[in-house]
C-alpha positions as a printed Julia matrix, in Angstrom:
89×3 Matrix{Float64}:
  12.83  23.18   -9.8
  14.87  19.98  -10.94
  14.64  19.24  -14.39
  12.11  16.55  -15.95
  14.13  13.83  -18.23
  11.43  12.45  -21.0
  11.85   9.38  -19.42
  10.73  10.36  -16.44
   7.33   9.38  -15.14
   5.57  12.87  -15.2
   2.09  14.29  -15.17
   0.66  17.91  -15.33
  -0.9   19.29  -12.06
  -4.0   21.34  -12.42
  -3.3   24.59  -10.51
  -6.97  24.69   -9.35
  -8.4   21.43   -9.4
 -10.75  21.04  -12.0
 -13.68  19.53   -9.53
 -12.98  22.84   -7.65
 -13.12  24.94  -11.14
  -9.6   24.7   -12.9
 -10.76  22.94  -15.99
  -9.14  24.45  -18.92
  -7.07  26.42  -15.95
  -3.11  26.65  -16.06
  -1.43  23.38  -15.24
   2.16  22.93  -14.23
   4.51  19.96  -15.42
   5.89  17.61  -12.47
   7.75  14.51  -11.9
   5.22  12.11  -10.76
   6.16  11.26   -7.6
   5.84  15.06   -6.68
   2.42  15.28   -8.12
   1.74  12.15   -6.15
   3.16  13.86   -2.91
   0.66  17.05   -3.3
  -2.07  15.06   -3.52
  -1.3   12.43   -0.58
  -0.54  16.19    1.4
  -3.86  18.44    0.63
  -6.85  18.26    0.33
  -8.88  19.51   -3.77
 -10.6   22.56   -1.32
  -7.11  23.0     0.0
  -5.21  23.1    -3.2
  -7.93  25.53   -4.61
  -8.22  27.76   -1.58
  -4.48  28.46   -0.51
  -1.92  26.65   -2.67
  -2.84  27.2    -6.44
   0.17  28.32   -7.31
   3.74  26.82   -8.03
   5.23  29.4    -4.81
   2.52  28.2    -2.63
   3.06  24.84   -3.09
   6.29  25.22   -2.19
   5.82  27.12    1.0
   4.0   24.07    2.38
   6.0   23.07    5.25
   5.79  18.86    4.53
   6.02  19.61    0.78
   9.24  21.79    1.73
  10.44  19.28    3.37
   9.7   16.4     0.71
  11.06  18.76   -2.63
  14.53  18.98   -0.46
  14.29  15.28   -0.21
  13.48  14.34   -3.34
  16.25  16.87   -4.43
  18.48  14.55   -3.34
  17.63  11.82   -5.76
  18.21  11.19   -9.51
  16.32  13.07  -11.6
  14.42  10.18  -13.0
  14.07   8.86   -9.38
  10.45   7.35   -8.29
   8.8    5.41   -5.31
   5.19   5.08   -4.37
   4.07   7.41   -2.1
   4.03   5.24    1.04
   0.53   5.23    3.04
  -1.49   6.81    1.2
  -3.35  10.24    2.19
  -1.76  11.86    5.18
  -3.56  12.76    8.26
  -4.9   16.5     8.42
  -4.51  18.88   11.59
């Protein structure tokens, strides 16, 4: 987990989305453009269902694949996420 400067554009992640429950539920800091990534990646019944946790998450294959990416980038770094919601199998 890279460190968030207070500069940084940042939000906190609900665990378990609160439409699917998680209001008042544990939340988890992130750089935006993370937070941004999850939610272009999964689905609300997704994130509630199998990834409501910071290990889970991680064990996503594409958000594997975009945390080693964005690993590589300042730790202020931020983009839009380009096109939007991705396309579910």
């Amino acid at each position: 987990m890279r460190p968030i400067p207070p500069h940084a554009k940042q939000s906190l992640h609900h665990l378990i989305p609160r439409l699917k429950g998680g209001k008042g539920g544990p939340t988890v800091l992130l750089h935006q453009i993370c937070h941004n990534e999850i939610h272009a990646t999964l689905t609300e019944a997704e994130l509630a269902r199998d990834y409501h946790t910071p290990e889970a998450l991680r064990s996503h294959p594409r958000l594997a694949k975009f945390a080693a990416w964005v690993a590589k980038r300042p730790p202020d770094f931020h983009s839009k996420t380009p096109g939007g919601r991705r396309k579910r199998k």
